[in-house]
Short mmCIF file of C-alpha atoms in Angstrom, two decimals:
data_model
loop_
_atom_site.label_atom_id
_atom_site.label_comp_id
_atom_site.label_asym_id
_atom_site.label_seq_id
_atom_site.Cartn_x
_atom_site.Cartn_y
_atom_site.Cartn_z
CA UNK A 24 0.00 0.00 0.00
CA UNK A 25 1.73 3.07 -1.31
CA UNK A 26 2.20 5.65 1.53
CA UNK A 27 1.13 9.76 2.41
CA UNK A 28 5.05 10.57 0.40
CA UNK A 29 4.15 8.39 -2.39
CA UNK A 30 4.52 10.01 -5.14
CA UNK A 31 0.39 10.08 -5.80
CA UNK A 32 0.07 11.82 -2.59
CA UNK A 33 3.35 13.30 -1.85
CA UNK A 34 2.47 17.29 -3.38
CA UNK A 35 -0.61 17.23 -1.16
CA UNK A 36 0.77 15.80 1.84
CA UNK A 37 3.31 18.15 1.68
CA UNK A 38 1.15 21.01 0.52
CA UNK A 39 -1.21 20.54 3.52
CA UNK A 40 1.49 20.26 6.24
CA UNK A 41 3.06 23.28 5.14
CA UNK A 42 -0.13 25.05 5.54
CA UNK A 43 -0.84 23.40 9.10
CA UNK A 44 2.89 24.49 9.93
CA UNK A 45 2.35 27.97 8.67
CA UNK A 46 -0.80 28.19 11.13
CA UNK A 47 1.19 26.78 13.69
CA UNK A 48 3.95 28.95 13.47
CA UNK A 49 1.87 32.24 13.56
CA UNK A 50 -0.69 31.00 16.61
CA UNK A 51 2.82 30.81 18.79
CA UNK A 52 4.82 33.66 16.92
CA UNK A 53 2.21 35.90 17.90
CA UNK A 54 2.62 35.03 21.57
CA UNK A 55 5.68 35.70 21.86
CA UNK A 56 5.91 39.05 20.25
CA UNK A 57 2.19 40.56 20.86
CA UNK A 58 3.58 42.45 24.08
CA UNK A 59 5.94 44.63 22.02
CA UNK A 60 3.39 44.95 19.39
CA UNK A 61 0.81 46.26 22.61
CA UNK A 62 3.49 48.68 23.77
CA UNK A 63 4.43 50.23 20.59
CA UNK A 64 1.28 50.31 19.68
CA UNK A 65 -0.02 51.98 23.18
CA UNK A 66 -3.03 48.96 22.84
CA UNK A 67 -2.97 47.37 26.29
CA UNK A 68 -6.77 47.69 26.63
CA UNK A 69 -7.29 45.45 22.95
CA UNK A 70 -4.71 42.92 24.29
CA UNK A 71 -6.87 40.24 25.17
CA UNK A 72 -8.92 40.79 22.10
CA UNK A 73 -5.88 40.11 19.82
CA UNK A 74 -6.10 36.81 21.09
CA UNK A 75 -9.72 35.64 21.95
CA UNK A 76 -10.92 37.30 18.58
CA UNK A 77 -9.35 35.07 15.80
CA UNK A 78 -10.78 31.97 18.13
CA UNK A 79 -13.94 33.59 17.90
CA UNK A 80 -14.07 34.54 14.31
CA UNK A 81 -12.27 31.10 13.57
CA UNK A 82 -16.00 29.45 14.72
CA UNK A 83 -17.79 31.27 11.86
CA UNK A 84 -14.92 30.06 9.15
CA UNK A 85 -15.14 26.05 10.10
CA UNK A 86 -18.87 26.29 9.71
CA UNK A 87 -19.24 28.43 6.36
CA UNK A 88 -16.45 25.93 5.40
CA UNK A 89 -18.39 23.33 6.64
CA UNK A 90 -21.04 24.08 4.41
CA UNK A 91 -19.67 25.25 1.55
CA UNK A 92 -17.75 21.93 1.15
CA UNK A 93 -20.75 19.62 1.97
CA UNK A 94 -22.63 21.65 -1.27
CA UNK A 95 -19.74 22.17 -3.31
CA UNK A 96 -16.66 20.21 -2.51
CA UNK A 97 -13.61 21.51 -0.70
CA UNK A 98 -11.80 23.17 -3.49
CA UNK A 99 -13.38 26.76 -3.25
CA UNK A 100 -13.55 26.94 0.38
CA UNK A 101 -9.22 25.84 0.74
CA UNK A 102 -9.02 29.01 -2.02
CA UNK A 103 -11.46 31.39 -0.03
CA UNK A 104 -9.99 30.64 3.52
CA UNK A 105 -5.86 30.59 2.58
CA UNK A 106 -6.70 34.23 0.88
CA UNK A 107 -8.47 35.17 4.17
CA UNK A 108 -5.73 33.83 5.79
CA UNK A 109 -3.23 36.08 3.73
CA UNK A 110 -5.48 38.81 3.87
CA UNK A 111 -5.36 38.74 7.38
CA UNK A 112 -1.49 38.58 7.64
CA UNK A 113 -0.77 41.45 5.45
CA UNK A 114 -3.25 43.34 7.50
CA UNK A 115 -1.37 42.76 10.97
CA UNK A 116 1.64 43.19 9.18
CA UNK A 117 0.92 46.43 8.14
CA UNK A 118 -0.69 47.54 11.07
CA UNK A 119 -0.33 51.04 12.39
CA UNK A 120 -2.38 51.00 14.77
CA UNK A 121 -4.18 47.95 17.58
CA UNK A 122 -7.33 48.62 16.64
CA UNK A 123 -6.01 47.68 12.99
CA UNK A 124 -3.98 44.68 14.38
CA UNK A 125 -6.98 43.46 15.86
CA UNK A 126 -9.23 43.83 13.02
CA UNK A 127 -5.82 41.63 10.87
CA UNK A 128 -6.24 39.38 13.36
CA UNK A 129 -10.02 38.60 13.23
CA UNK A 130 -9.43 38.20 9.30
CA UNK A 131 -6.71 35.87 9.87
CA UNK A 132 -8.86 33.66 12.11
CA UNK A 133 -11.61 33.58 10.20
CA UNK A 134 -9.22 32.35 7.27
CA UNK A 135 -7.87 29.82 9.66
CA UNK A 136 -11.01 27.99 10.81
CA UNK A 137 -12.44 27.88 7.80
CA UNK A 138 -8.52 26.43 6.14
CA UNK A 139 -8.98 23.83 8.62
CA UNK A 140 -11.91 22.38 7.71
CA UNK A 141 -11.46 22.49 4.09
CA UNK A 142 -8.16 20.86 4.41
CA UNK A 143 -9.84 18.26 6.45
CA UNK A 144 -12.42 17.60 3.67
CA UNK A 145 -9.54 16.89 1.05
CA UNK A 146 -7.85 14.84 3.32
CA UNK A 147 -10.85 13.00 3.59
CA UNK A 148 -11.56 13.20 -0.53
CA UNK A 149 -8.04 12.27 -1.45
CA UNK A 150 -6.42 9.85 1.56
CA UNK A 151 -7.54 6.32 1.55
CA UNK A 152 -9.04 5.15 4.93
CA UNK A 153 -5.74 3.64 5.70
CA UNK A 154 -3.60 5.79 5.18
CA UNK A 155 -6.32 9.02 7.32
CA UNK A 156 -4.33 7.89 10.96
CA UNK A 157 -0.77 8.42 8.88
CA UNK A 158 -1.75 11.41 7.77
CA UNK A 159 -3.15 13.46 10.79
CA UNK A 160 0.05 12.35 12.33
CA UNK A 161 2.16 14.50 9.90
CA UNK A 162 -0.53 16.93 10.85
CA UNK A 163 0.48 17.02 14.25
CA UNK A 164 3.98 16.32 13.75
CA UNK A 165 3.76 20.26 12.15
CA UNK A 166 2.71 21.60 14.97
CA UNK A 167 5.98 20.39 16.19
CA UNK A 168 8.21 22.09 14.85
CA UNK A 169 6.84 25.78 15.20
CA UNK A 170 6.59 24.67 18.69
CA UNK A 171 10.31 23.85 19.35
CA UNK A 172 11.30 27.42 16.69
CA UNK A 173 8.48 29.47 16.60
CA UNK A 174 9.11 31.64 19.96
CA UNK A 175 12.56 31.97 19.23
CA UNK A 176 12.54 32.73 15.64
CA UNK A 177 9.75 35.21 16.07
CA UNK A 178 11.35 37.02 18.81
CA UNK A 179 14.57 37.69 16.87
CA UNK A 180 12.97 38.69 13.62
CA UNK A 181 11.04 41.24 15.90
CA UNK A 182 14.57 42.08 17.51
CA UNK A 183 17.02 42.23 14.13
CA UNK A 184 14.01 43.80 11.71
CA UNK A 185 10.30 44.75 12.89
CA UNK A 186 7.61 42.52 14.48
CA UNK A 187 5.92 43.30 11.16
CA UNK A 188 7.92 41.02 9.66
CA UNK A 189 6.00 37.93 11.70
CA UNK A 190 2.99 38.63 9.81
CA UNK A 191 4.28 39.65 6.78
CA UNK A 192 7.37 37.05 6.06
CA UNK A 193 4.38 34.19 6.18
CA UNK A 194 2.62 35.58 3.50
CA UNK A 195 5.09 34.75 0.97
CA UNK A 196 5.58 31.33 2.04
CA UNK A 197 1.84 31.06 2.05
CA UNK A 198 1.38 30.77 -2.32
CA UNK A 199 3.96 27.85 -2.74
CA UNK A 200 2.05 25.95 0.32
CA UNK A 201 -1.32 26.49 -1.90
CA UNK A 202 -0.04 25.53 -5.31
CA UNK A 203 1.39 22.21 -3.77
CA UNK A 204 -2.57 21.19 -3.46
CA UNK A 205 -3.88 22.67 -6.42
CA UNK A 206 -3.45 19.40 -8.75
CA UNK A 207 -5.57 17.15 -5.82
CA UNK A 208 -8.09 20.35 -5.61
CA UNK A 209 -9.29 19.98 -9.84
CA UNK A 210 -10.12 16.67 -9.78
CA UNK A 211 -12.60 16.74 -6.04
CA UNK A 212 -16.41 17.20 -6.97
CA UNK A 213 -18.69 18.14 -4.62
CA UNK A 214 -20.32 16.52 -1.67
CA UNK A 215 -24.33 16.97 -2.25
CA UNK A 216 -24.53 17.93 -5.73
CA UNK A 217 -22.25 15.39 -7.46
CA UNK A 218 -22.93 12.55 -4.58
CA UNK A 219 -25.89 11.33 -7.06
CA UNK A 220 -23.15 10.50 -9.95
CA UNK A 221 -20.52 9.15 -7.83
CA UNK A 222 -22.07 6.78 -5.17
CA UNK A 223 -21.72 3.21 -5.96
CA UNK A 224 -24.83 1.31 -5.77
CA UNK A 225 -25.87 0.19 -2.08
CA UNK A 226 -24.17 3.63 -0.77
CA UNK A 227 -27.22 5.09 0.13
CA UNK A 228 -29.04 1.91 1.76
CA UNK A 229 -25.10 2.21 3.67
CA UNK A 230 -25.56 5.22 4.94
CA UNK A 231 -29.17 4.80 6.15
CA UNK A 232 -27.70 2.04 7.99
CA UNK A 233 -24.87 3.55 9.48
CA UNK A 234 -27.64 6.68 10.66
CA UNK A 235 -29.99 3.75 11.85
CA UNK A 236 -27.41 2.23 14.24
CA UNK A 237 -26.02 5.53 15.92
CA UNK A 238 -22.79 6.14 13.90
CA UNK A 239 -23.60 8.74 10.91
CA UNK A 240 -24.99 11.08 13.24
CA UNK A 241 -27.31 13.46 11.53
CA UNK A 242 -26.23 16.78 10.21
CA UNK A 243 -25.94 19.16 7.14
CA UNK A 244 -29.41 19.50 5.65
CA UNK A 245 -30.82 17.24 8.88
CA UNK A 246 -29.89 19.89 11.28
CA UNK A 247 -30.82 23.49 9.74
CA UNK A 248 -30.35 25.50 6.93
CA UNK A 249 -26.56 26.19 5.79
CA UNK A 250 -27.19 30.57 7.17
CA UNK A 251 -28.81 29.16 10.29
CA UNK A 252 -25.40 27.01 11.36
CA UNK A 253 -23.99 29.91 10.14
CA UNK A 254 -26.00 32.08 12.43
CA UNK A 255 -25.90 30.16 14.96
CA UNK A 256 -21.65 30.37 14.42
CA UNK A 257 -22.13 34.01 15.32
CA UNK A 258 -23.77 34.07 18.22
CA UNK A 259 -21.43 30.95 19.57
CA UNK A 260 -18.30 33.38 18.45
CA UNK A 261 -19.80 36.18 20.34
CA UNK A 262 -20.62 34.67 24.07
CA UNK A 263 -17.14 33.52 23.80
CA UNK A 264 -15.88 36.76 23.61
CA UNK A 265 -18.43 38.17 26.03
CA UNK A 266 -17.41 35.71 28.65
CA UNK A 267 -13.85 36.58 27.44
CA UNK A 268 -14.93 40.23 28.72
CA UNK A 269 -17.07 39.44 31.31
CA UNK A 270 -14.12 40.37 34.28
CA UNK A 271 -14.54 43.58 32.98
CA UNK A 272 -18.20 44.23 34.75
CA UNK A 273 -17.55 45.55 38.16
CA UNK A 274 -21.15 44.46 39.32
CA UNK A 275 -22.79 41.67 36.85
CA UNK A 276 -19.39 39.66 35.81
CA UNK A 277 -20.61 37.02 37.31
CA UNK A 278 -24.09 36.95 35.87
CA UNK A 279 -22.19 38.22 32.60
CA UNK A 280 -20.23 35.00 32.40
CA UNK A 281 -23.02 32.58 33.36
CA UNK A 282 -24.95 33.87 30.65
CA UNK A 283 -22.80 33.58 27.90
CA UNK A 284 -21.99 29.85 28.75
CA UNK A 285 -25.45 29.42 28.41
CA UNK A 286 -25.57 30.85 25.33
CA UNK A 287 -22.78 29.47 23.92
CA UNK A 288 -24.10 25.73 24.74
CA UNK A 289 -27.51 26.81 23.07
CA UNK A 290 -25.73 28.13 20.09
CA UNK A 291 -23.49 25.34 19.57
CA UNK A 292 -25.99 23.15 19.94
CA UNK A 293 -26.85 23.36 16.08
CA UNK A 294 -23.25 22.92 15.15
CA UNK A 295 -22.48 19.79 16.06
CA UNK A 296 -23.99 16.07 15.40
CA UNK A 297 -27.07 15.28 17.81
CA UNK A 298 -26.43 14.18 20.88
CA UNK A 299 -23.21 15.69 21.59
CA UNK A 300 -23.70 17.68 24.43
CA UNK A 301 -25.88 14.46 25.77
CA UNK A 302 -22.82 12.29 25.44
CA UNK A 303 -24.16 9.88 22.97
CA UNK A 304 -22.48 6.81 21.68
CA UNK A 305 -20.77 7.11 18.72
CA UNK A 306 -19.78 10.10 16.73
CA UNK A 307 -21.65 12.59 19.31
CA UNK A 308 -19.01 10.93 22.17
CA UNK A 309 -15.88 11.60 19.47
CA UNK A 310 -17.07 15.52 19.08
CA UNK A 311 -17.53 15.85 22.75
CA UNK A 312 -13.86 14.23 23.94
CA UNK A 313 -12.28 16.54 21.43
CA UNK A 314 -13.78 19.07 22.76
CA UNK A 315 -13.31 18.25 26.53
CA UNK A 316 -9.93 17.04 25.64
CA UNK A 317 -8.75 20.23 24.57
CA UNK A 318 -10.52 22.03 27.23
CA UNK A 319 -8.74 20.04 29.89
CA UNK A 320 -5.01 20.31 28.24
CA UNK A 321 -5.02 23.75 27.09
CA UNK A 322 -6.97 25.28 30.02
CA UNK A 323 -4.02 24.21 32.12
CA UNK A 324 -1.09 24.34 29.75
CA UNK A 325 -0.91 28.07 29.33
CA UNK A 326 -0.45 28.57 32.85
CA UNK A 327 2.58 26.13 33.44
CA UNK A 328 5.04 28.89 32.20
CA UNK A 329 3.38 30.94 34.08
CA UNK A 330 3.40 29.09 37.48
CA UNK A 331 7.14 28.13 37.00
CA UNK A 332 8.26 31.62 36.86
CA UNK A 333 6.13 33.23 39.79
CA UNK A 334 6.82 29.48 41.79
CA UNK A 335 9.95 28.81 40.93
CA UNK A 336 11.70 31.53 39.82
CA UNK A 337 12.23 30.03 36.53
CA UNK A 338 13.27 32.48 33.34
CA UNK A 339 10.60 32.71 30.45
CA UNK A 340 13.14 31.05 28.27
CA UNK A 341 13.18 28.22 30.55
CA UNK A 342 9.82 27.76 31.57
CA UNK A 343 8.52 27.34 27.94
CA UNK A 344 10.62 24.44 27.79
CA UNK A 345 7.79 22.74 29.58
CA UNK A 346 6.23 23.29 26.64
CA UNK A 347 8.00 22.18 24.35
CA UNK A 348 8.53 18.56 26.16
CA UNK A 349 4.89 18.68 25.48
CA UNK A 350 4.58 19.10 21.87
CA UNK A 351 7.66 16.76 21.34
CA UNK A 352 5.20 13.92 23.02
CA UNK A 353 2.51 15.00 21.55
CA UNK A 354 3.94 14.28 18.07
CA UNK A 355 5.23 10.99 19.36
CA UNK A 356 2.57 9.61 20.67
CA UNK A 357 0.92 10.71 17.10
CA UNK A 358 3.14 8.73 15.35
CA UNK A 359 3.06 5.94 17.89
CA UNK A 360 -0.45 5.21 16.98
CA UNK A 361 -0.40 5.91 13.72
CA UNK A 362 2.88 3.09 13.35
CA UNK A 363 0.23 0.69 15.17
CA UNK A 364 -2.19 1.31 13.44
CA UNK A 365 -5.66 -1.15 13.62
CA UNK A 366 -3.34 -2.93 16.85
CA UNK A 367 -4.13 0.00 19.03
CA UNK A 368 -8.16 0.30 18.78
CA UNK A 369 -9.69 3.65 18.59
CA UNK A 370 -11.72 3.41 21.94
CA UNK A 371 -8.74 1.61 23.65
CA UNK A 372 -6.14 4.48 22.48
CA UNK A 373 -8.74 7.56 23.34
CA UNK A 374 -9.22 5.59 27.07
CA UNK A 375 -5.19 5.88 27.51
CA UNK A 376 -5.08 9.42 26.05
CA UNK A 377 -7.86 11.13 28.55
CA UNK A 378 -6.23 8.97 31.11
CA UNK A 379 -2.89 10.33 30.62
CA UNK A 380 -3.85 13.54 30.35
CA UNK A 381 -6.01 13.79 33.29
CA UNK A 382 -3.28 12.41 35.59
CA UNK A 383 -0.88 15.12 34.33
CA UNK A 384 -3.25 17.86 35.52
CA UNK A 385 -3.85 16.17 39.15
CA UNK A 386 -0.08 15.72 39.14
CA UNK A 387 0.27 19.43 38.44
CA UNK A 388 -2.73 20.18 41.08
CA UNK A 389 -0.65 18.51 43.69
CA UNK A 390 3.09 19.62 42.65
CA UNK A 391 1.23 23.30 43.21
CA UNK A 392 -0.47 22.72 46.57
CA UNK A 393 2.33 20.52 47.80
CA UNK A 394 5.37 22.68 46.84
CA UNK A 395 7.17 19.21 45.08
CA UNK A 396 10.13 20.47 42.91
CA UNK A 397 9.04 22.33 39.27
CA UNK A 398 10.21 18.71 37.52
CA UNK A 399 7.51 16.79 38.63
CA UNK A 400 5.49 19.48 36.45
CA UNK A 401 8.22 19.16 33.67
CA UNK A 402 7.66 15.56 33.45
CA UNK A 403 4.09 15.44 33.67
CA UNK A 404 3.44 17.85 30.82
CA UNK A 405 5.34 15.12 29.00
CA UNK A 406 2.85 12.32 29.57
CA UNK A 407 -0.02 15.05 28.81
CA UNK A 408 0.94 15.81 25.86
CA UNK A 409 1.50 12.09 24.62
CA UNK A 410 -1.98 11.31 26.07
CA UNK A 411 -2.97 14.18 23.57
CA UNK A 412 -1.49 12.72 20.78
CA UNK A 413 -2.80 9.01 21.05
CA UNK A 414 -6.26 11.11 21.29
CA UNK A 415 -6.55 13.63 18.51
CA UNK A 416 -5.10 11.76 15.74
CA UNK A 417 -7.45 9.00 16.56
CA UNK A 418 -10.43 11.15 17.32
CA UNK A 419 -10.00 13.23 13.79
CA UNK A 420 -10.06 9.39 12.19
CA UNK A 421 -12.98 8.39 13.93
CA UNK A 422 -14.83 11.37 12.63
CA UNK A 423 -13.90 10.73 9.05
CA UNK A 424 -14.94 7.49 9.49
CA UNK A 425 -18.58 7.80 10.91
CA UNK A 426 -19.18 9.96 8.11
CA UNK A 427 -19.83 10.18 3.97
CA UNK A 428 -19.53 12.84 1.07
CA UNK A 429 -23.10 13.92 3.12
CA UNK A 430 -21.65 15.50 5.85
CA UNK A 431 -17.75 15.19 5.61
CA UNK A 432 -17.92 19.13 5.33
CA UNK A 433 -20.37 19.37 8.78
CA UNK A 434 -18.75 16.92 11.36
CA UNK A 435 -15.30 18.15 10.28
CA UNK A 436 -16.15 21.56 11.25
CA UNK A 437 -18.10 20.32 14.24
CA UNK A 438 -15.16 18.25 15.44
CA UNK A 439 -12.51 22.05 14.70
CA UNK A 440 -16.06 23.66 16.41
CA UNK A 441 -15.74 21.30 19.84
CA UNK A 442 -11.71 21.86 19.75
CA UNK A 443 -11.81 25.88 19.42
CA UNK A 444 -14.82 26.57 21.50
CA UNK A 445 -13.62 24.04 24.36
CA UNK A 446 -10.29 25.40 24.71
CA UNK A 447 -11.60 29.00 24.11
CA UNK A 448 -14.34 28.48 27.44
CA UNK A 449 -12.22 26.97 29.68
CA UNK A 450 -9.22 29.61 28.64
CA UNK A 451 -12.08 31.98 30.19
CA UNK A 452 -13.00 29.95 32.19
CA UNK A 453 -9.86 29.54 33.73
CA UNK A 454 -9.13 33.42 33.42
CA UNK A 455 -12.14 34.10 35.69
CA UNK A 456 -10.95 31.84 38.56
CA UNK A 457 -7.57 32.84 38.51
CA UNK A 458 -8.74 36.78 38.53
CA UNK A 459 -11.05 35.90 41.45
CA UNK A 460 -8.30 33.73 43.50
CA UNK A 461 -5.27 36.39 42.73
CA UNK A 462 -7.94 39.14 44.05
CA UNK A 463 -8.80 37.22 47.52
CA UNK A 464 -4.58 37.05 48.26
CA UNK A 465 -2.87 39.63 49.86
CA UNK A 466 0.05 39.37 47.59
CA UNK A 467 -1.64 39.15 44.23
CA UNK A 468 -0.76 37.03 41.59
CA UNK A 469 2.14 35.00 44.02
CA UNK A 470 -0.18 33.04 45.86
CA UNK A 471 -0.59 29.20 45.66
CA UNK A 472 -4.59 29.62 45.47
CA UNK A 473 -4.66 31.21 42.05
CA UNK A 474 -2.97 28.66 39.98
CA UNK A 475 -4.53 25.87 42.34
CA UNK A 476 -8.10 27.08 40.97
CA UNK A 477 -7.10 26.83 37.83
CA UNK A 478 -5.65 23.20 37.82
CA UNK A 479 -8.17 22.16 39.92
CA UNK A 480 -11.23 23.19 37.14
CA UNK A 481 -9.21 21.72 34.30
CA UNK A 482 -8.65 18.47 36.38
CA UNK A 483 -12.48 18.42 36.91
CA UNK A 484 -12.87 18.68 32.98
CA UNK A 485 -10.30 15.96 32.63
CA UNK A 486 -12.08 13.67 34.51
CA UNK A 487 -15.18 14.47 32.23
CA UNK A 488 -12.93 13.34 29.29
CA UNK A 489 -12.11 10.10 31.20
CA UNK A 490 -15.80 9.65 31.68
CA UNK A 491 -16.52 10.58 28.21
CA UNK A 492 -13.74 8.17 26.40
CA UNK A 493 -15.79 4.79 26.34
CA UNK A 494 -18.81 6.13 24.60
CA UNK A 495 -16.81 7.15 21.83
CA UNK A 496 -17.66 3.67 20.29
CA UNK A 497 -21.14 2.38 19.32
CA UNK A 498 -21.16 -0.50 21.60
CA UNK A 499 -20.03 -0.80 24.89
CA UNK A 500 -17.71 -3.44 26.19
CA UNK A 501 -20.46 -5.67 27.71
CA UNK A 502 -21.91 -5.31 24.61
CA UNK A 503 -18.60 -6.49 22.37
CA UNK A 504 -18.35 -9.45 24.48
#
């Protein structure tokens, strides 16, 4: 069986990674240099926004994405979101102003949810079954290496030439990513309006099947129009940023932020296959662990720098090394799973994944209460981050494989839609408590409480991933035996 670098596949493989890489590379890039950019820029006040508002924007990309691929295949929409992507670049880049950065950046996310998706879709078009857990481990093995470069490279272009240069020096590496793909894009038809000419006989009786028993769950046409999803994108994208802002409300934060959890579980609610937010078996269970899964990791993970340098004393150089352990066992346990293939089943290597995961947070919860030394922290990011990798590649598999030309388009963006909006409410989430905990110490932000609060909520989440994991097969283990 010829592999992803074959030479049938090898333009688009690489192609696709570079644009994944390119992604990568600007989400961390733009960490490390957006407090420069905020001081020359005198836009301390938009800070948070630069951030939270590509997330938010990025929710209305996956689903017009979504949609547009499920109607029309994914060439147009991987066109449409790598030019919104650019667009968004040269707009940062160029900024003179925040309020001009910000509005770049909201561009650039909305180009970058809606990349995702599509890029999922050809994957899905122009990968055999096979070859799909391969695959998503390159994926993730390109998130590597911006991981273990990005910080540094983008602090010293910021340093020799201009932080404009971040923004701007992707856009030309952008076009050759792009062309890479364009041969695979010509010959993909679309999902709903060529399905009738390209479905083998007994496809449709297959899919009515698959529906029947649980694991097509149902979506595209099934769940609303394509402008209500997209609608309903919206008003997801803009609780999260009210909750985002919520802190800000002297009186009514906290009704603030209750309310727009509520409304961004209504909203989502048409966004992803039924049953999700009920924990149902089968595909519903895979959107929900991805989403809880990156709630749980990510929610913690950006304060680990953090906590070694107030804790520990640790340099920012040295704390992001914690880090980078991560994202090194993240890709390996990617490519661990993807080397064993049908050996490791998907239910059995999602199981180890939460599990892994959730005892790196407790471990973290009790390094931080207890005072153990900062390497227990070190080496427990480790085993998070390989518990991540077992997961996601096998989750983004699973999801291709409960679905059909139908609604490839809609369960990829619901399964981007779970990852983005998780991590983006418990980032808040996590925000809130460590605001309220840092505000009860006497000596603010140096206290143990803070950074307990927030390991503590993402180790409660983690153990809704563990209880999640199981259902993300049809039957249960009784059941298979």
């Amino acid at each position: 069986m010829a592999g992803i670098f074959h030479r049938d596949y090898l333009l688009v493989t690489l192609g696709a990674c570079a644009l994944v890489f390119l992604a990568a590379f600007e989400s961390l890039a733009v960490t490390t240099i957006m407090p420069l950019v905020s001081r020359e820029l005198d836009g301390a006040a938009l800070y948070a926004l630069a951030f939270a508002g590509p997330l938010a924007t990025g929710v209305i990309g996956m689903v017009a994405a979504g949609n547009w691929s499920d109607r029309r295949g994914p060439a147009g929409p991987v066109y449409a979101s790598v030019a919104m992507f650019a667009l968004g670049l040269l707009i940062a880049g160029t900024a003179g102003t925040m309020p001009a950065l910000v509005a770049g950046r909201l561009v650039q996310g909305l180009g970058g949810g809606a990349m995702t998706v599509a890029l999922y879709v050809v994957l899905a078009r122009v990968y055999p079954p096979v070859l799909h857990p391969k695959i998503f481990a390159a994926f993730s093995a390109a998130w590597v290496v911006p991981s273990l470069v990005g910080p540094f490279a983008a602090g010293l272009v910021a340093q020799l030439a201009s932080w404009h240069w971040v923004f701007l020096g992707v856009v030309g590496l952008v076009t050759p990513a792009l062309l890479m793909i364009v041969p695979a894009l010509r010959g993909l038809r679309g999902g709903s309006s060529g399905t009738a000419k390209e479905a083998a006989p007994g496809t449709a009786a297959k899919t009515k099947a698959k529906a029947a028993a649980g694991e097509v769950a149902a979506s595209g046409p099934g769940r609303s129009s394509g402008y209500g999803r997209l609608a309903w994108a919206v008003l997801a994208a803009l609780a999260v940023l009210g909750l985002n802002l919520s802190d800000r409300l002297p009186v009514a934060g906290g009704i603030a932020a209750g309310a727009a959890v509520a409304v961004a579980l209504i909203a989502v609610r048409p966004l992803v296959p039924r049953g999700t937010l009920a924990a149902r078996r089968g595909l519903p269970s895979v959107i929900l662990t991805r989403g809880l899964a990156s709630a749980s990791f990510f929610g913690a993970e950006v304060y680990l720098p953090y906590l070694l340098v107030e804790r520990y004393g640790f340099s920012p150089t040295y704390a992001g090394l914690t880090l980078t352990g991560g994202a090194v066992a993240w890709a390996a346990g990617s490519a661990i799973q993807g080397r064993l293939g049908a050996r490791l089943d998907h239910r059995r290597a999602v199981r180890i994944g939460a599990a892994l995961v959730l005892g790196a947070v407790v471990m973290v919860l009790v390094t931080t209460v207890l005072l153990w030394p900062a390497a227990v922290v070190i080496i427990a990011w480790v085993f998070a981050g390989g518990g991540m990798g077992l997961m996601y590649a096998r989750l983004s598999v699973m999801t291709l494989a409960l679905s059909d030309k139908h609604n490839e388009g809609f369960n990829s963006s619901a399964m981007s839609i779970s990852d983005s909006l998780g991590g983006a409410l418990a980032l808040a989430g996590t925000g809130l408590v460590f605001a309220a905990f840092t505000t009860a110490t006497t000596a603010a932000g140096a206290g143990v409480a803070p950074f307990a609060g927030v390991f503590a909520l993402t180790a409660v989440i983690g153990v809704g991933v563990v209880a999640v994991a199981p259902r993300v097969s049809r039957t249960s283990r009784r059941q298979q035996q």
